[in-house]
Short mmCIF file of C-alpha atoms and ligand atoms in Angstrom, two decimals:
data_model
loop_
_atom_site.label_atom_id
_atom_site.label_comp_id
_atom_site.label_asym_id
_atom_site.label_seq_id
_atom_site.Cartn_x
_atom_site.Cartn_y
_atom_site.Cartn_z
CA UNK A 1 -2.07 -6.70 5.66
CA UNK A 2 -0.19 -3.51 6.41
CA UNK A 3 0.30 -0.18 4.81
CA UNK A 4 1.54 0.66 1.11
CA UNK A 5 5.28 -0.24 1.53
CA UNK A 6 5.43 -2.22 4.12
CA UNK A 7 7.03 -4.75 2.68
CA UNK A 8 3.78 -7.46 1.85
CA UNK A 9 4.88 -8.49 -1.38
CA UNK A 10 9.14 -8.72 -0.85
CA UNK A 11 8.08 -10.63 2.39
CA UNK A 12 5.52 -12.81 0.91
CA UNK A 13 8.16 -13.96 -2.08
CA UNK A 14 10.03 -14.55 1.11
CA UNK A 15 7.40 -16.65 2.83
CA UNK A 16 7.18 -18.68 -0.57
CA UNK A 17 10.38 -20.15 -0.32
CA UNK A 18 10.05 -21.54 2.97
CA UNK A 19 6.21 -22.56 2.24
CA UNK A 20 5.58 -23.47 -1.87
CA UNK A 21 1.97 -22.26 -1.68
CA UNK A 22 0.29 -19.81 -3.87
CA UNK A 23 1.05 -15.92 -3.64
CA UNK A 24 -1.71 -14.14 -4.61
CA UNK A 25 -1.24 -10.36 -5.05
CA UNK A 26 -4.49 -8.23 -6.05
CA UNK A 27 -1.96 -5.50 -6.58
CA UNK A 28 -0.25 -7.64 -9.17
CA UNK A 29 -3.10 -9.19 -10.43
CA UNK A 30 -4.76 -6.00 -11.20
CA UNK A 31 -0.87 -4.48 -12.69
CA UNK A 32 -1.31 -7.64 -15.31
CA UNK A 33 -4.56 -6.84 -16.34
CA UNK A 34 -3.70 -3.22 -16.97
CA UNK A 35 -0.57 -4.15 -18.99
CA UNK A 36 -2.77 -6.48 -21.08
CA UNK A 37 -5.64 -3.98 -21.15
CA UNK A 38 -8.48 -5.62 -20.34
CA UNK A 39 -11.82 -4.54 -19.27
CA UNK A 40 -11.14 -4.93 -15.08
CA UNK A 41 -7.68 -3.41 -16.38
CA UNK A 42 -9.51 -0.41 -18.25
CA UNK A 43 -11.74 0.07 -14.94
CA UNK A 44 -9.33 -0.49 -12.90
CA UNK A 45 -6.27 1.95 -14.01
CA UNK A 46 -7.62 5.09 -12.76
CA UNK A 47 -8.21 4.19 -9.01
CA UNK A 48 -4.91 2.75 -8.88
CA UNK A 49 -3.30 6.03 -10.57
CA UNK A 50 -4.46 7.93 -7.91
CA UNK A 51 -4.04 5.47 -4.87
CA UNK A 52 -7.62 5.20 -4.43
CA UNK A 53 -8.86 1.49 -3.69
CA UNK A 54 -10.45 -0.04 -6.71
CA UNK A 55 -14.18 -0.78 -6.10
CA UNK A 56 -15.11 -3.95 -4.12
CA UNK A 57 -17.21 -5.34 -6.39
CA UNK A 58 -14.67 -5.61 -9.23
CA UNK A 59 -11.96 -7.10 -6.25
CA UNK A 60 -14.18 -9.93 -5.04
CA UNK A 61 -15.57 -11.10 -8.38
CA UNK A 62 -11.63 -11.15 -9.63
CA UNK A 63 -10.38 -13.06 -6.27
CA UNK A 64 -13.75 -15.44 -6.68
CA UNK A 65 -12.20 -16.52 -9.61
CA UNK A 66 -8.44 -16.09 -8.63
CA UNK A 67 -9.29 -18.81 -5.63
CA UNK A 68 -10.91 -21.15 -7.53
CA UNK A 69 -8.03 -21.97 -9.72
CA UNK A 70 -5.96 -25.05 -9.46
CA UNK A 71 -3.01 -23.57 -7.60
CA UNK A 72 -5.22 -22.59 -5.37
CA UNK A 73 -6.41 -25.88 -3.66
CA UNK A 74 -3.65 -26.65 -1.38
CA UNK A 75 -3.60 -23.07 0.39
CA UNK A 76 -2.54 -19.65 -0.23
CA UNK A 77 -1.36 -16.47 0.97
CA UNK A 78 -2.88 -13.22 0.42
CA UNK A 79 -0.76 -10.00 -0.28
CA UNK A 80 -3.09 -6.77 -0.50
CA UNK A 81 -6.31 -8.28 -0.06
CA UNK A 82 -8.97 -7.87 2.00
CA UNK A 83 -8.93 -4.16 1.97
CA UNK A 84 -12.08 -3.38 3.32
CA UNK A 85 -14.54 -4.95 5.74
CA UNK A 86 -16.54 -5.27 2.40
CA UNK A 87 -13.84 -7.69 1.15
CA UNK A 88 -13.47 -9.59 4.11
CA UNK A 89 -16.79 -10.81 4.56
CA UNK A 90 -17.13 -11.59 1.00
CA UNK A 91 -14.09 -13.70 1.27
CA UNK A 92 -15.39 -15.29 4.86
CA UNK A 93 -17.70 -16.32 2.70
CA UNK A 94 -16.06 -17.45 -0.02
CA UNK A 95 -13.78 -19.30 2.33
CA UNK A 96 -17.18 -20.71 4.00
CA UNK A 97 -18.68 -22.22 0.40
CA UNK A 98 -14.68 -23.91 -0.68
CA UNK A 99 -15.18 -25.41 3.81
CA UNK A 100 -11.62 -23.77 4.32
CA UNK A 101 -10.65 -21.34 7.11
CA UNK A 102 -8.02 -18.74 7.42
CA UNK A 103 -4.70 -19.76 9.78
CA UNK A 104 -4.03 -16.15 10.22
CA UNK A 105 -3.91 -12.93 9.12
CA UNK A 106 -0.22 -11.08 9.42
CA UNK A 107 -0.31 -7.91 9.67
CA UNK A 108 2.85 -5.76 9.27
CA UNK A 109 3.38 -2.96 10.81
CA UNK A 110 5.59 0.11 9.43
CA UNK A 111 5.31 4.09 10.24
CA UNK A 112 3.90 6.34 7.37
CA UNK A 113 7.41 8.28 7.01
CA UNK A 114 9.13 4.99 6.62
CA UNK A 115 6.58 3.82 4.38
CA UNK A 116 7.25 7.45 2.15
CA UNK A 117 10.95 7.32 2.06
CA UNK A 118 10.69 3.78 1.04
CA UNK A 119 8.16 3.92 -1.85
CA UNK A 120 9.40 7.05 -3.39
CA UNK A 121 12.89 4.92 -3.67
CA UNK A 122 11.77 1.37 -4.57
CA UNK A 123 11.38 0.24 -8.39
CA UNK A 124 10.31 -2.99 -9.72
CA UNK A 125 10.94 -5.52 -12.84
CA UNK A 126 8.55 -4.39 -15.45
CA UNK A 127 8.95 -8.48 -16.29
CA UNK A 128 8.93 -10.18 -13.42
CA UNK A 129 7.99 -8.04 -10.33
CA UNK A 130 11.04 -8.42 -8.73
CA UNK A 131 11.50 -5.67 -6.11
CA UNK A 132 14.50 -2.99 -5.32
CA UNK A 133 15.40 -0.32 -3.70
CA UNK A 134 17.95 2.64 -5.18
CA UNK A 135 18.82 3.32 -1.90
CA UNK A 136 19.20 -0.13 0.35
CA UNK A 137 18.87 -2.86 -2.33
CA UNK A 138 19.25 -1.02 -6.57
CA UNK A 139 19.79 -3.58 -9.54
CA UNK A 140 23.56 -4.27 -10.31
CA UNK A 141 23.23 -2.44 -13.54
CA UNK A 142 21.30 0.66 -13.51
CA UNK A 143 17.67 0.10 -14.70
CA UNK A 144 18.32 -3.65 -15.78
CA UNK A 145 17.30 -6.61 -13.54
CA UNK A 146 19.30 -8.79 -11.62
CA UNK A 147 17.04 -11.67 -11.76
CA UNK A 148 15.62 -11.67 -15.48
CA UNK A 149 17.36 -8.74 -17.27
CA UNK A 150 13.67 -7.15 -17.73
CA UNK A 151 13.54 -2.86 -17.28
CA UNK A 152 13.80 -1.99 -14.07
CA UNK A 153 10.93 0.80 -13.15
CA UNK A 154 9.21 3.16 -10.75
CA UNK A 155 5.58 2.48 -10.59
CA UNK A 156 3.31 5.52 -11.94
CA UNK A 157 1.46 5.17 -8.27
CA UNK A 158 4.89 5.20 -6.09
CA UNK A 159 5.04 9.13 -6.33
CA UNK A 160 4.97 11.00 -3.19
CA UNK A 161 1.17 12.29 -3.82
CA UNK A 162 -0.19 9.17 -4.39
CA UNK A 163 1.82 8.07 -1.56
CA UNK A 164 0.37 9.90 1.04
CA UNK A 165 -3.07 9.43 -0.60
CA UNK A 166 -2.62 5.38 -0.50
CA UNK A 167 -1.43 5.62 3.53
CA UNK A 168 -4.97 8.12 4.12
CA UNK A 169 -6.92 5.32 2.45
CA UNK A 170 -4.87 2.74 4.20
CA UNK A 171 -5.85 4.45 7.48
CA UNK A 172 -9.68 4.81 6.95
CA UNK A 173 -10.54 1.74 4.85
CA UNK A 174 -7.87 -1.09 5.67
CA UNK A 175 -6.69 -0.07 9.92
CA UNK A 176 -10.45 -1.50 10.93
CA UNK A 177 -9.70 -4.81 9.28
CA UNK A 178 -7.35 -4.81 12.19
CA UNK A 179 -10.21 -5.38 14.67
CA UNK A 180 -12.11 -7.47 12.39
CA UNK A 181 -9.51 -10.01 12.37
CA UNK A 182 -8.29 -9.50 16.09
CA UNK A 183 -11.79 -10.09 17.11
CA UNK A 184 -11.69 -13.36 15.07
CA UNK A 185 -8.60 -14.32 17.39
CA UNK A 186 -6.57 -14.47 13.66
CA UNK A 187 -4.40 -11.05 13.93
CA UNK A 188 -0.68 -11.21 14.37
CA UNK A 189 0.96 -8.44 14.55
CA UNK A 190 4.57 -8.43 12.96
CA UNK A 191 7.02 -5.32 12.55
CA UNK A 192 7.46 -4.65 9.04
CA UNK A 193 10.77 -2.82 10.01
CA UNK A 194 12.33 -5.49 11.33
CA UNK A 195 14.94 -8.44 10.15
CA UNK A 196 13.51 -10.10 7.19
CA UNK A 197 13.83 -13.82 8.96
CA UNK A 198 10.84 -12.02 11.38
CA UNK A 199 7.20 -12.71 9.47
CA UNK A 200 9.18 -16.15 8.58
CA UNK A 201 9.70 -16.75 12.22
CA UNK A 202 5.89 -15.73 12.61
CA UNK A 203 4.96 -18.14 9.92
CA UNK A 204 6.57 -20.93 11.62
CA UNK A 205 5.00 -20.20 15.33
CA UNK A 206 1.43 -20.24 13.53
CA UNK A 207 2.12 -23.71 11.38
CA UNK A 208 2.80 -25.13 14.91
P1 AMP B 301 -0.55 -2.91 -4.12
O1 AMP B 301 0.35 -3.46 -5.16
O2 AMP B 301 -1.06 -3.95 -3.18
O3 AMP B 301 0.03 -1.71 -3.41
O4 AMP B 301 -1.85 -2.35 -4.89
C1 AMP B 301 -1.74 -1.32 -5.85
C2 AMP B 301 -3.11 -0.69 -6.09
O5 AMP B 301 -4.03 -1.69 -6.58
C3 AMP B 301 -3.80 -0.14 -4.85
O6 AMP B 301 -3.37 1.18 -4.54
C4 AMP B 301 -5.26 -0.16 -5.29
O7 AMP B 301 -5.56 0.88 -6.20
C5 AMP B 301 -5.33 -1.48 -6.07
N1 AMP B 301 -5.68 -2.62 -5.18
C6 AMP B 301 -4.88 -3.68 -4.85
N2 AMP B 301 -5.51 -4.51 -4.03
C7 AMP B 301 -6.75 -3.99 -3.83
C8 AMP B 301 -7.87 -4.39 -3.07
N3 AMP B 301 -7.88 -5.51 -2.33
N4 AMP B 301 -8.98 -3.59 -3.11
C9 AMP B 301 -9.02 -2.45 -3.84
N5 AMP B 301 -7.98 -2.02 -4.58
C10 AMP B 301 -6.86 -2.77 -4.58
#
């Protein structure tokens, strides 16, 4: 968990190389099936335009399905998902039917006018999702990426107004997951500002 931009996804790639286990990104998820235009991606497109969450029932019926797929069976890590307390009963119940539990949930913690400065700057691989920054981390070519040679892009909801509108719905529907969890003795709280060996670290102390 933590606010738009604060670094779920580049940290989670991050996470994956230490720990081969499936990344699951509703974000991305939901990108593919908007590219491909199907009917979730058709429903789908305008909430995400405007930063506005995409309604629960359409999320848990896509991550019902999303969990039950072969990757899936020897663990997993969530990027962007739950969202709402809506979500994260439906998936403690999900979890509940498949007899797994959650180790933990990370949450990572970055202030809204570092969160602006660094959406409005990052741009991703139209091919393969890989993430940059023009500021702290562009492409070597201009537009081109490093990793696949794809089109490098801004994302149509990394604008400034949809920005601010993502870290107000952040704020009312995602911040009381933070209880939910904490009361579940799950929560760990990681600064999404700091060195990127940090949520590994964090990782590591809850494996142990
Ligand atoms: P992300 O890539 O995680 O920033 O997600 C991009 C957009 O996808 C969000 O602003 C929402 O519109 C939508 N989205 C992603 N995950 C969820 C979720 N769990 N619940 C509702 N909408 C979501």
């Amino acid at each position: 968990m933590g606010p738009p931009g604060a670094g779920k996804g580049t940290r989670a790639g991050a996470v994956r190389k230490l720990y081969p286990i499936a990344h699951i990104s509703t974000g991305d998820i939901l990108r593919e099936n908007v590219k491909s235009g199907t009917e979730l991606g058709v429903s789908a497109k305008r909430y995400m335009d405007a930063g506005s969450l995409v309604p629960d029932d359409l999320i848990i019926k896509m991550m019902e399905s999303r969990l039950n797929e072969e990757d899936a069976k020897t663990g997993f890590m969530l990027d962007g998902f739950p969202r709402t307390v809506a979500q994260a009963e439906a998936l403690d119940e999900l979890l509940k039917k498949m007899g797994i539990q959650l180790d933990a949930a990370i949450l990572l913690e970055v202030d809204d006018d570092i969160v602006i400065k660094r959406l409005t700057s990052r741009r991703v691989c139209s091919a393969c999702g890989a993430i940059y920054n023009v500021i702290a981390h562009n492409t070597k070519v201009d537009g081109v990426c490093d990793e696949c040679s794809g089109s490098v892009i801004q994302r149509d909801d990394d604008t400034e107004s949809v920005i601010r509108n993502r870290l107000s719905v952040y704020h009312n529907e995602t911040a009381p997951l933070v209880k939910y969890y904490e009361k579940e003795g799950k929560l760990r709280r990681v600064s999404g500002d700091g060195p990127p060996d940090e949520v590994l670290t964090c990782l590591a102390s809850i494996k142990n």
